[in-house]
Structures are given as C-alpha cells and as structure tokens.
Amino acid sequence: MAIRLGFDLTTLRLEANAWLVVAATALAVACGGARASHAESSQAAPDVGTLRSPTELGGDFQWRQQVTAQWPSGTRGFDAVLSKEGNTLLLIGLGPMDTPGFILRLNDEGLSVENHTGKPIPFDPKFILLDVQRAFYPWFDAPLANGERSTTTEGDVVTETWSNGTLRRRTFVRVSGNPKGTLDVTYSGWSPPNRAPKRVVLRNGWFGYTLTIETVEQTDVP
Amino acid sequence: MGVYFGMNRRTACLLALALVAAPEMSRAELPEAPPGHPRTKDELFEKLATLTGLEATFVETKKMALLKVPLRSEGTLYYMRPGYLLRQVTAPKPSSVLITPERLQMTDAQGSRTMDLRSRPDVKLFVESFIKVLAGDHAALATAFDISFTRHTPKLGDATNDPTSPLDWTLTLTPKSSPLNHIIRRLALSGKGYAVQRIEVLETKGDSSTTELRVKSIGRNFSPEEKQRLFGIAVDGAQ
C-alpha cells in the first residue's frame, strides 16, 4: 500500500536523517508499505562516532519506548523496544499490535539488521545506535552530585550538567567541527530506581532533527 | 495466565500441535454439558451468530524470541455486529485499532492511519478472523482456515459458573494457504460458556501472543452515541 509520508525521502540527506527514515519505516510497517528510496545510501556521511560495546551499559534491561521524530517539515512517531542482554544491544521497531518491523542488533560481531517491513531499510543503522549511545550510554566513570563537567572522547567534546545526583543535560560538539553545531540531550522524569528517565529529548543540531524518546516501561532483566 | 506464558517454546508448540490434532468428538460420544455451554463447534457458532455485541477488558502478553520479558498491553475490546471491532489500548500507552467492514484504522498519539480493506483482501482476511468468530460466521472462516473444536470436559465438582474454573472449549484456526500460513501457524480461541476468554496467536517464526479477556458485557447493545464514538458510525448510518 503506497502512503504519503509527509515528506519526500528522495530530497533528504539520508545519513543525516536516519531516525526520520526509521520513523517512516515504522509507518510503512503500520501501513504495509511506503515510498522509500535507497538512492541516497551511497552518499558519504560525516564521521560522527564509533559504536561502543553494549557491555558498557551495565546490567541487562528491557525498555519500551515511544519515539517521536521532528524535523522542519513534519513529525512522525513509532514504538520501540531497547534491550540490553549480555553483550547484545537490540533496538526493535514495532508496528501495530507490537509486531517487529525492524531489528538492529549490536554485539561483539558488529551491527546487524533484520527487516520485516517488506521494504528495504533505506538508512544506515549505525546512526540510529549512535543516537542511542549518546543519549543512554555513560560517558564518564561515575555520576556527579551537582555541576558541570566536560571530557573529550570519540572525537566529541562531551559536557554534562548534573543536579541533585541526576543527569539533566548532555551536549556533544565535534572536535573536528564537522558537522558544525551541537547535539543536545536533555533528561527529565527521573524516578529511582528506574535507570532511564521518563523523557529524553535529543536535538541533533548537526543534522537538524529532534527526537523525543519516552520510556513507558522499563524492566531490569536478571 | 495464557497457555504459553511460563512455558518454553518447545512446550508451547507441542501443546499447540496437541490442540490442533485433537479429534473432534462426535455428538453421540459427548457427555452432557451444562446449559449455556457448547458441546460442539456447530453449537458454538450457532450461539455466537446471535451475539449482538461484546465489551471486554483485555490483557495481552506478547512473547518474542528476542526478548526475555514479554511485552504487555491492556485495554478494552468492543465488538458490534456485523463486523465492527475496536481494540482500545490504555497501557502502556493509549492507542487503538478499529476494524470496520470497510477499513482498518490505527490511532495513537501521532494521529490516525487508515487502510481501505476493500482493496486489501489478504489483510482483510487476517484482521477479520476474530470478528468472524464473534459473528459465528463459520462459512467465512472455513474458506481460509481449517477449524477444529476441542471441548474440555469439566471435572466432577467444577463450579461451571466460577470465572476461575477452567475454560470449556478451544476453537483452533489453522490457515490453509498463503499468505496467512506464512504469518501465523494457528489462532486459538478459548472460552467459557459462549464467551471467548482467551485468544492465542502463534506465529510461524515462533513468537506468540496471548490475550486474556474479561467480559464485561456479552450481548452488548450500543447506543447511537456509542456507535459514533466507538465505531465512527454516524447517526444516519453513514461513516
């Protein structure tokens, strides 16, 4: 079934809008098909980081999330499950009735993709997991009570702001200056002992989109 | 708790096979059933065909091979003859799926998407399978599924009106052909009396879902306001 996505994929820089395309893919799952182009996948993407091992995330968990992607001309959302088990990180995009649409799996063997949408996935999954990484991985060895701190790692200047023992904001600026701008992540709705805040907003100033990630259920997996 | 919950996949599949393979007893062999309890598939379908409507709360548990923890959702189901079904999810986050004879409409915080089912007979067959059961439409189901009925003989001393006592029967639908048989291995509906209380879907890839229903109103009639609010049916009958 052909549907209108609200934006034209062929006019987008694919690598720069990976999450938007995921949202579109989720919509395709929902509606059984979508206009999608693979044409841009050969475009060179700026180097914006290296995927780290899921073991750096600590204990195993399963989070159910709702992701809303906003870009200048539109908004789309989809449901997802983010799961960490041992050395494996899974991001599952869900269609209606919780049907898996796509599965991104990161482990010691690297990143792999399963696509059950019936259409090619026209994006580089690495960029999705880099956003997950910037939002949810630890970037310092220990939490901070209050204040701000910075470090340079993986080609980024990472700055965190903490208040009352909880992370409030994290920013990333490329040391190389390419791409320009700031990737800004804000956190709200911390509720101990939950490991994820209720709401994370990632404003990707490098590529011009915003992700709002609401964690609606979270379970520590023994 | 669903049949599959707490079992490993092998056990669940074996149980599924057992259910599908269970021979339907002839009417003459059946012990007497309490009033209001179907003894045969025909009795079940005859009674369901008189059902005007249904309202039930549900809890769905979806087991995925990839995930250690099943996904759980809960909400309310509304069914109205001849072919309207609304599945309203309230947790973990609100969403709904509305099926009418003409369309499939999915609504969540992002808005609504609609599929014209008249142009998608393959999808229509799948999404309407549960509706066809509730409507007692054996003929329609039989075009797409092998149908078997298993009656669970009550044990001595069972309180047949006790909602916690075992289910009376299981109706198992096994897809006959593509594309359904590439998606689901079987659909099993179990009930007590004439009320469907459990729906199980076993997918070909091993994932499964179990929906436990708690019927609030069987034989539910909907007011014109409810028909409009729940099913999108305008007062004059136009959608």
Short mmCIF file of C-alpha atoms in Angstrom, two decimals:
data_model
loop_
_atom_site.label_atom_id
_atom_site.label_comp_id
_atom_site.label_asym_id
_atom_site.label_seq_id
_atom_site.Cartn_x
_atom_site.Cartn_y
_atom_site.Cartn_z
CA MET A 1 0.00 0.00 0.00
CA ALA A 2 1.52 3.30 -1.02
CA ILE A 3 1.19 6.04 1.51
CA ARG A 4 2.17 9.63 1.81
CA LEU A 5 4.89 10.03 4.37
CA GLY A 6 4.55 13.76 4.71
CA PHE A 7 7.98 14.35 3.28
CA ASP A 8 9.87 13.19 0.26
CA LEU A 9 12.63 10.76 1.11
CA THR A 10 14.44 11.49 -2.07
CA THR A 11 15.07 15.06 -1.01
CA LEU A 12 16.60 14.14 2.31
CA ARG A 13 20.18 13.52 3.13
CA LEU A 14 19.67 10.00 4.25
CA GLU A 15 22.53 9.62 6.65
CA ALA A 16 21.67 12.86 8.30
CA ASN A 17 18.10 11.85 8.91
CA ALA A 18 18.38 8.23 9.80
CA TRP A 19 15.86 8.37 12.61
CA LEU A 20 13.39 10.13 10.42
CA VAL A 21 13.63 7.33 7.96
CA VAL A 22 13.17 4.87 10.78
CA ALA A 23 10.01 6.69 11.66
CA ALA A 24 8.96 6.43 8.08
CA THR A 25 9.83 2.76 8.06
CA ALA A 26 7.73 2.25 11.16
CA LEU A 27 4.89 3.93 9.41
CA ALA A 28 5.48 1.66 6.48
CA VAL A 29 5.20 -1.28 8.85
CA ALA A 30 1.99 0.18 10.11
CA CYS A 31 0.50 0.62 6.72
CA GLY A 32 2.07 -2.23 4.83
CA GLY A 33 4.39 -0.31 2.58
CA ALA A 34 5.87 3.04 1.85
CA ARG A 35 7.53 5.12 -0.73
CA ALA A 36 11.17 4.70 0.03
CA SER A 37 14.35 5.20 -1.85
CA HIS A 38 17.69 3.57 -1.38
CA ALA A 39 19.35 6.03 -3.66
CA GLU A 40 20.98 8.18 -1.03
CA SER A 41 22.63 5.38 0.89
CA SER A 42 25.78 5.74 -1.14
CA GLN A 43 26.28 9.33 -0.05
CA ALA A 44 29.30 9.86 2.16
CA ALA A 45 28.32 10.60 5.74
CA PRO A 46 30.45 12.68 8.03
CA ASP A 47 32.22 10.68 10.70
CA VAL A 48 30.17 11.17 13.82
CA GLY A 49 31.40 8.46 16.11
CA THR A 50 32.18 4.85 16.83
CA LEU A 51 29.79 2.30 18.26
CA ARG A 52 30.81 1.10 21.70
CA SER A 53 30.25 -2.32 23.27
CA PRO A 54 26.83 -2.82 24.88
CA THR A 55 28.60 -4.16 27.97
CA GLU A 56 29.39 -0.53 28.83
CA LEU A 57 25.69 -0.07 29.56
CA GLY A 58 25.94 -2.13 32.76
CA GLY A 59 23.21 -4.53 33.85
CA ASP A 60 20.71 -6.07 31.46
CA PHE A 61 17.45 -4.26 30.83
CA GLN A 62 14.44 -4.00 28.56
CA TRP A 63 12.89 -0.62 27.93
CA ARG A 64 9.73 0.03 25.98
CA GLN A 65 9.84 3.39 24.31
CA GLN A 66 7.89 5.74 22.16
CA VAL A 67 9.99 7.76 19.78
CA THR A 68 8.83 10.93 18.10
CA ALA A 69 10.97 12.43 15.38
CA GLN A 70 10.52 16.04 14.40
CA TRP A 71 12.11 17.82 11.52
CA PRO A 72 11.39 21.18 9.96
CA SER A 73 8.55 19.93 7.80
CA GLY A 74 6.98 17.19 9.84
CA THR A 75 6.62 14.84 12.79
CA ARG A 76 6.41 11.07 12.99
CA GLY A 77 6.47 8.57 15.82
CA PHE A 78 6.88 4.88 16.42
CA ASP A 79 7.14 2.39 19.24
CA ALA A 80 10.33 0.56 20.06
CA VAL A 81 11.96 -1.77 22.50
CA LEU A 82 15.54 -1.16 23.56
CA SER A 83 17.03 -4.25 25.13
CA LYS A 84 20.47 -4.98 26.51
CA GLU A 85 21.32 -8.56 27.32
CA GLY A 86 24.92 -9.52 27.94
CA ASN A 87 26.97 -8.18 25.09
CA THR A 88 23.98 -7.65 22.83
CA LEU A 89 22.00 -4.47 22.33
CA LEU A 90 18.73 -4.74 20.43
CA LEU A 91 16.59 -1.99 19.07
CA ILE A 92 13.29 -3.33 17.78
CA GLY A 93 10.95 -1.04 15.87
CA LEU A 94 7.38 -2.12 16.50
CA GLY A 95 4.41 -1.90 14.23
CA PRO A 96 0.77 -2.09 15.30
CA MET A 97 -0.06 -4.88 17.74
CA ASP A 98 3.62 -4.90 18.75
CA THR A 99 4.76 -6.64 15.60
CA PRO A 100 8.53 -6.34 14.97
CA GLY A 101 9.18 -4.18 11.95
CA PHE A 102 12.95 -4.00 12.04
CA ILE A 103 15.61 -5.24 14.41
CA LEU A 104 19.00 -3.69 14.93
CA ARG A 105 21.42 -5.93 16.80
CA LEU A 106 24.81 -4.80 18.09
CA ASN A 107 27.20 -7.32 19.65
CA ASP A 108 30.84 -8.39 19.51
CA GLU A 109 30.39 -9.38 15.89
CA GLY A 110 29.24 -5.92 14.96
CA LEU A 111 25.95 -4.45 13.85
CA SER A 112 23.33 -6.48 12.00
CA VAL A 113 19.88 -5.65 10.71
CA GLU A 114 16.71 -7.67 10.25
CA ASN A 115 13.96 -6.09 8.27
CA HIS A 116 10.44 -7.47 8.33
CA THR A 117 8.82 -4.44 6.80
CA GLY A 118 8.71 -5.89 3.33
CA LYS A 119 10.71 -2.94 2.04
CA PRO A 120 14.42 -2.16 2.01
CA ILE A 121 15.58 -0.15 5.00
CA PRO A 122 16.95 2.94 3.35
CA PHE A 123 19.30 4.13 6.09
CA ASP A 124 22.49 3.35 7.88
CA PRO A 125 21.53 1.78 11.23
CA LYS A 126 24.79 2.90 12.74
CA PHE A 127 23.47 6.43 13.03
CA ILE A 128 20.46 5.27 14.99
CA LEU A 129 22.57 3.43 17.50
CA LEU A 130 24.94 6.37 17.77
CA ASP A 131 21.98 8.45 18.91
CA VAL A 132 21.06 5.73 21.42
CA GLN A 133 24.65 5.71 22.56
CA ARG A 134 24.85 9.45 23.03
CA ALA A 135 21.58 9.50 24.92
CA PHE A 136 21.87 6.45 27.15
CA TYR A 137 25.46 5.23 27.46
CA PRO A 138 27.61 6.54 30.30
CA TRP A 139 30.26 8.98 29.15
CA PHE A 140 32.03 9.41 32.48
CA ASP A 141 33.16 6.90 35.07
CA ALA A 142 30.84 7.99 37.88
CA PRO A 143 27.80 10.18 38.45
CA LEU A 144 28.10 13.73 39.70
CA ALA A 145 26.10 15.33 42.51
CA ASN A 146 25.83 18.82 41.10
CA GLY A 147 27.59 20.91 38.50
CA GLU A 148 29.06 20.61 35.06
CA ARG A 149 31.95 18.63 33.63
CA SER A 150 33.50 18.01 30.23
CA THR A 151 35.71 15.48 28.51
CA THR A 152 36.91 14.81 25.01
CA THR A 153 36.28 11.33 23.69
CA GLU A 154 35.45 9.61 20.41
CA GLY A 155 36.03 12.87 18.58
CA ASP A 156 33.43 14.71 20.66
CA VAL A 157 33.63 17.27 23.42
CA VAL A 158 31.09 15.87 25.86
CA THR A 159 29.64 18.15 28.52
CA GLU A 160 27.25 17.04 31.24
CA THR A 161 25.13 19.03 33.68
CA TRP A 162 24.02 17.32 36.89
CA SER A 163 21.61 18.40 39.60
CA ASN A 164 20.80 16.57 42.83
CA GLY A 165 22.59 13.47 41.60
CA THR A 166 20.70 13.19 38.32
CA LEU A 167 21.81 13.94 34.81
CA ARG A 168 19.94 16.91 33.35
CA ARG A 169 21.74 17.67 30.14
CA ARG A 170 24.45 16.34 27.89
CA THR A 171 25.95 18.02 24.84
CA PHE A 172 28.26 16.82 22.09
CA VAL A 173 30.37 19.04 19.86
CA ARG A 174 32.62 17.53 17.19
CA VAL A 175 36.27 18.38 17.78
CA SER A 176 36.76 18.46 14.04
CA GLY A 177 33.94 20.92 13.61
CA ASN A 178 32.38 18.60 11.04
CA PRO A 179 29.49 18.62 11.23
CA LYS A 180 29.03 22.00 12.84
CA GLY A 181 26.73 22.66 15.74
CA THR A 182 25.74 20.86 18.92
CA LEU A 183 23.94 17.64 19.64
CA ASP A 184 21.99 18.47 22.79
CA VAL A 185 20.32 15.87 25.02
CA THR A 186 18.04 16.83 27.93
CA TYR A 187 16.67 14.47 30.55
CA SER A 188 13.57 14.71 32.71
CA GLY A 189 11.32 12.48 34.74
CA TRP A 190 13.93 10.59 36.72
CA SER A 191 12.23 8.20 39.11
CA PRO A 192 14.56 5.95 41.13
CA PRO A 193 15.20 3.08 40.96
CA ASN A 194 14.38 3.34 37.25
CA ARG A 195 17.52 3.51 35.18
CA ALA A 196 16.07 5.56 32.36
CA PRO A 197 14.37 8.91 32.71
CA LYS A 198 10.80 9.16 31.55
CA ARG A 199 11.70 11.59 28.81
CA VAL A 200 14.78 12.27 26.75
CA VAL A 201 14.90 14.96 24.11
CA LEU A 202 17.78 14.76 21.65
CA ARG A 203 18.18 17.84 19.48
CA ASN A 204 20.59 16.97 16.74
CA GLY A 205 21.95 20.32 15.65
CA TRP A 206 24.34 18.59 13.30
CA PHE A 207 21.62 17.28 11.07
CA GLY A 208 18.58 19.29 12.05
CA TYR A 209 16.14 16.94 13.72
CA THR A 210 14.78 16.32 17.21
CA LEU A 211 13.98 13.00 18.84
CA THR A 212 11.72 12.76 21.85
CA ILE A 213 12.14 9.39 23.50
CA GLU A 214 9.62 8.46 26.16
CA THR A 215 10.39 5.33 28.13
CA VAL A 216 6.97 3.99 29.02
CA GLU A 217 8.09 0.74 30.64
CA GLN A 218 11.43 -0.40 31.96
CA THR A 219 12.48 -3.70 33.41
CA ASP A 220 15.80 -4.84 34.76
CA VAL A 221 16.44 -8.29 33.34
CA PRO A 222 18.08 -10.69 35.80
CA MET B 1 -2.32 -16.58 32.52
CA GLY B 2 -2.08 -17.64 28.91
CA VAL B 3 -1.33 -21.12 27.75
CA TYR B 4 2.09 -20.15 26.52
CA PHE B 5 3.07 -17.99 29.45
CA GLY B 6 5.69 -19.60 31.59
CA MET B 7 6.41 -22.34 29.09
CA ASN B 8 9.32 -22.68 26.78
CA ARG B 9 8.69 -22.53 23.07
CA ARG B 10 9.01 -26.25 22.53
CA THR B 11 6.40 -26.99 25.15
CA ALA B 12 4.11 -24.37 23.71
CA CYS B 13 4.46 -25.75 20.20
CA LEU B 14 3.78 -29.26 21.39
CA LEU B 15 0.70 -28.04 23.16
CA ALA B 16 -0.36 -26.18 20.04
CA LEU B 17 0.08 -29.32 17.99
CA ALA B 18 -1.89 -31.29 20.51
CA LEU B 19 -4.72 -28.80 20.32
CA VAL B 20 -4.75 -28.77 16.56
CA ALA B 21 -4.53 -32.55 16.36
CA ALA B 22 -7.19 -33.25 18.96
CA PRO B 23 -10.05 -35.03 17.20
CA GLU B 24 -13.45 -33.52 17.48
CA MET B 25 -15.72 -35.94 19.29
CA SER B 26 -18.95 -36.90 17.69
CA ARG B 27 -22.10 -35.55 19.28
CA ALA B 28 -23.12 -39.03 20.43
CA GLU B 29 -19.91 -39.51 22.40
CA LEU B 30 -20.21 -36.27 24.29
CA PRO B 31 -21.23 -36.18 27.91
CA GLU B 32 -23.99 -33.77 28.72
CA ALA B 33 -22.82 -30.19 29.00
CA PRO B 34 -24.32 -27.77 31.49
CA PRO B 35 -26.87 -25.36 29.99
CA GLY B 36 -25.17 -22.49 28.21
CA HIS B 37 -22.08 -24.49 27.41
CA PRO B 38 -21.39 -25.53 23.82
CA ARG B 39 -20.79 -29.19 23.13
CA THR B 40 -19.86 -28.89 19.51
CA LYS B 41 -18.44 -26.43 17.06
CA ASP B 42 -21.86 -26.04 15.48
CA GLU B 43 -23.49 -25.21 18.80
CA LEU B 44 -20.82 -22.63 19.47
CA PHE B 45 -21.17 -20.96 16.08
CA GLU B 46 -24.97 -21.02 16.24
CA LYS B 47 -24.93 -19.20 19.54
CA LEU B 48 -22.22 -16.74 18.52
CA ALA B 49 -24.25 -15.86 15.44
CA THR B 50 -26.88 -14.37 17.74
CA LEU B 51 -24.39 -12.17 19.59
CA THR B 52 -25.26 -8.50 19.12
CA GLY B 53 -22.17 -7.10 20.75
CA LEU B 54 -19.46 -7.51 23.31
CA GLU B 55 -17.42 -5.41 25.68
CA ALA B 56 -14.41 -6.87 27.42
CA THR B 57 -11.26 -5.69 29.08
CA PHE B 58 -8.10 -7.44 27.97
CA VAL B 59 -4.51 -8.04 28.88
CA GLU B 60 -2.25 -9.07 26.02
CA THR B 61 1.09 -10.72 26.57
CA LYS B 62 3.36 -10.95 23.57
CA LYS B 63 6.32 -13.28 23.75
CA MET B 64 9.12 -12.61 21.34
CA ALA B 65 12.02 -14.96 20.95
CA LEU B 66 14.34 -11.98 21.01
CA LEU B 67 13.16 -10.61 24.33
CA LYS B 68 13.37 -12.09 27.79
CA VAL B 69 10.46 -10.09 29.09
CA PRO B 70 7.12 -10.37 27.26
CA LEU B 71 5.51 -7.18 26.06
CA ARG B 72 2.29 -6.48 27.90
CA SER B 73 -0.58 -4.24 26.96
CA GLU B 74 -4.06 -3.80 28.30
CA GLY B 75 -7.25 -2.11 27.34
CA THR B 76 -10.81 -2.70 26.21
CA LEU B 77 -12.35 -4.52 23.25
CA TYR B 78 -15.69 -3.55 21.78
CA TYR B 79 -17.42 -5.72 19.19
CA MET B 80 -20.63 -4.91 17.38
CA ARG B 81 -22.41 -6.97 14.80
CA PRO B 82 -21.98 -7.27 11.87
CA GLY B 83 -18.31 -6.50 11.65
CA TYR B 84 -17.06 -3.76 13.92
CA LEU B 85 -14.24 -4.26 16.38
CA LEU B 86 -12.46 -1.61 18.40
CA ARG B 87 -9.33 -2.50 20.35
CA GLN B 88 -8.50 0.36 22.69
CA VAL B 89 -5.14 0.07 24.42
CA THR B 90 -4.84 2.05 27.62
CA ALA B 91 -1.42 0.87 28.83
CA PRO B 92 1.47 1.15 28.46
CA LYS B 93 0.28 4.00 26.25
CA PRO B 94 -3.01 4.80 24.58
CA SER B 95 -3.67 3.63 21.04
CA SER B 96 -6.47 1.97 19.16
CA VAL B 97 -7.21 -0.24 16.21
CA LEU B 98 -10.66 -0.02 14.67
CA ILE B 99 -11.84 -2.59 12.17
CA THR B 100 -14.99 -1.99 10.19
CA PRO B 101 -16.29 -3.87 7.18
CA GLU B 102 -14.55 -1.30 5.00
CA ARG B 103 -11.43 -0.12 6.77
CA LEU B 104 -8.69 -0.61 9.29
CA GLN B 105 -7.87 2.49 11.29
CA MET B 106 -4.94 2.79 13.67
CA THR B 107 -4.79 5.73 16.04
CA ASP B 108 -2.14 6.79 18.51
CA ALA B 109 -0.55 9.95 19.80
CA GLN B 110 0.78 10.63 16.32
CA GLY B 111 -2.64 10.60 14.71
CA SER B 112 -4.59 8.14 12.60
CA ARG B 113 -3.76 5.99 9.60
CA THR B 114 -6.43 4.26 7.62
CA MET B 115 -6.29 1.31 5.26
CA ASP B 116 -9.13 0.55 2.90
CA LEU B 117 -9.70 -3.14 3.48
CA ARG B 118 -11.74 -3.48 0.33
CA SER B 119 -8.53 -3.06 -1.62
CA ARG B 120 -6.56 -5.47 0.56
CA PRO B 121 -8.37 -8.80 0.71
CA ASP B 122 -5.29 -10.51 2.17
CA VAL B 123 -5.13 -8.12 5.12
CA LYS B 124 -8.90 -8.13 5.45
CA LEU B 125 -8.92 -11.88 5.88
CA PHE B 126 -6.41 -11.71 8.70
CA VAL B 127 -7.82 -8.79 10.64
CA GLU B 128 -11.36 -10.05 10.36
CA SER B 129 -10.69 -13.59 11.55
CA PHE B 130 -11.53 -12.78 15.17
CA ILE B 131 -14.59 -10.83 14.09
CA LYS B 132 -15.79 -13.77 12.06
CA VAL B 133 -15.55 -15.95 15.13
CA LEU B 134 -17.54 -13.50 17.22
CA ALA B 135 -20.07 -13.25 14.40
CA GLY B 136 -20.38 -17.03 14.28
CA ASP B 137 -19.55 -16.93 10.58
CA HIS B 138 -18.27 -20.45 10.12
CA ALA B 139 -18.61 -20.35 6.36
CA ALA B 140 -16.34 -17.33 6.01
CA LEU B 141 -13.75 -18.76 8.36
CA ALA B 142 -13.78 -22.13 6.65
CA THR B 143 -12.64 -20.56 3.39
CA ALA B 144 -9.36 -19.59 4.98
CA PHE B 145 -8.85 -21.88 7.95
CA ASP B 146 -9.04 -25.48 8.99
CA ILE B 147 -11.23 -25.28 12.06
CA SER B 148 -11.15 -27.65 14.98
CA PHE B 149 -13.10 -27.59 18.20
CA THR B 150 -11.96 -29.16 21.41
CA ARG B 151 -14.22 -29.40 24.37
CA HIS B 152 -12.56 -29.52 27.75
CA THR B 153 -14.65 -31.93 29.76
CA PRO B 154 -15.41 -30.45 33.17
CA LYS B 155 -14.20 -32.40 36.12
CA LEU B 156 -16.53 -33.58 38.82
CA GLY B 157 -17.25 -30.76 41.20
CA ASP B 158 -16.31 -27.96 38.83
CA ALA B 159 -18.28 -24.84 39.55
CA THR B 160 -19.21 -24.14 35.95
CA ASN B 161 -20.16 -20.55 36.59
CA ASP B 162 -17.00 -19.86 38.52
CA PRO B 163 -14.89 -17.49 36.41
CA THR B 164 -11.73 -19.03 37.80
CA SER B 165 -12.64 -22.56 36.75
CA PRO B 166 -11.05 -23.99 33.59
CA LEU B 167 -12.10 -22.94 30.12
CA ASP B 168 -14.78 -25.01 28.41
CA TRP B 169 -13.55 -25.18 24.88
CA THR B 170 -10.90 -24.19 22.36
CA LEU B 171 -11.50 -23.30 18.77
CA THR B 172 -8.37 -23.63 16.69
CA LEU B 173 -7.98 -21.95 13.33
CA THR B 174 -5.12 -23.10 11.16
CA PRO B 175 -4.53 -21.12 7.98
CA LYS B 176 -4.97 -23.17 4.85
CA SER B 177 -2.95 -21.15 2.41
CA SER B 178 -0.70 -18.23 1.63
CA PRO B 179 -0.29 -15.51 2.74
CA LEU B 180 -1.86 -16.30 6.10
CA ASN B 181 0.04 -19.53 6.63
CA HIS B 182 3.29 -17.64 6.19
CA ILE B 183 2.38 -15.32 9.03
CA ILE B 184 0.56 -17.35 11.63
CA ARG B 185 0.75 -21.00 12.47
CA ARG B 186 -2.52 -21.01 14.31
CA LEU B 187 -5.09 -18.89 16.06
CA ALA B 188 -6.77 -20.42 19.08
CA LEU B 189 -9.75 -19.00 20.89
CA SER B 190 -10.87 -20.47 24.15
CA GLY B 191 -13.95 -19.72 26.13
CA LYS B 192 -16.25 -20.42 28.94
CA GLY B 193 -19.88 -20.82 28.14
CA TYR B 194 -20.27 -18.86 24.93
CA ALA B 195 -17.84 -16.13 25.87
CA VAL B 196 -14.40 -16.02 24.30
CA GLN B 197 -11.97 -15.54 27.15
CA ARG B 198 -8.58 -16.21 25.63
CA ILE B 199 -7.08 -15.59 22.22
CA GLU B 200 -3.75 -17.07 21.32
CA VAL B 201 -1.81 -16.37 18.16
CA LEU B 202 1.20 -18.48 17.32
CA GLU B 203 3.29 -17.00 14.56
CA THR B 204 5.31 -19.05 12.14
CA LYS B 205 8.54 -17.54 13.46
CA GLY B 206 7.80 -18.73 16.97
CA ASP B 207 6.59 -15.51 18.53
CA SER B 208 3.22 -15.74 20.21
CA SER B 209 0.66 -13.57 21.90
CA THR B 210 -1.97 -14.42 24.43
CA THR B 211 -4.89 -12.13 25.11
CA GLU B 212 -6.91 -12.75 28.22
CA LEU B 213 -10.39 -11.27 28.05
CA ARG B 214 -12.60 -10.38 30.94
CA VAL B 215 -16.07 -9.98 29.50
CA LYS B 216 -17.91 -7.01 30.94
CA SER B 217 -20.98 -7.31 28.79
CA ILE B 218 -21.96 -10.08 26.40
CA GLY B 219 -24.88 -9.30 24.15
CA ARG B 220 -23.97 -5.63 24.48
CA ASN B 221 -26.12 -3.15 22.62
CA PHE B 222 -24.63 0.17 21.65
CA SER B 223 -26.45 3.47 21.71
CA PRO B 224 -26.28 5.75 18.66
CA GLU B 225 -23.82 7.93 20.56
CA GLU B 226 -21.61 4.94 21.32
CA LYS B 227 -21.77 3.73 17.73
CA GLN B 228 -20.48 7.09 16.62
CA ARG B 229 -17.87 7.47 19.33
CA LEU B 230 -16.51 3.94 19.25
CA PHE B 231 -17.03 2.78 15.67
CA GLY B 232 -17.32 6.03 13.75
CA ILE B 233 -20.83 5.29 12.60
CA ALA B 234 -22.76 8.46 12.05
CA VAL B 235 -26.28 8.64 13.44
CA ASP B 236 -27.72 8.45 9.94
CA GLY B 237 -25.73 5.29 9.35
CA ALA B 238 -23.10 6.82 7.12
CA GLN B 239 -19.42 6.56 8.12
#
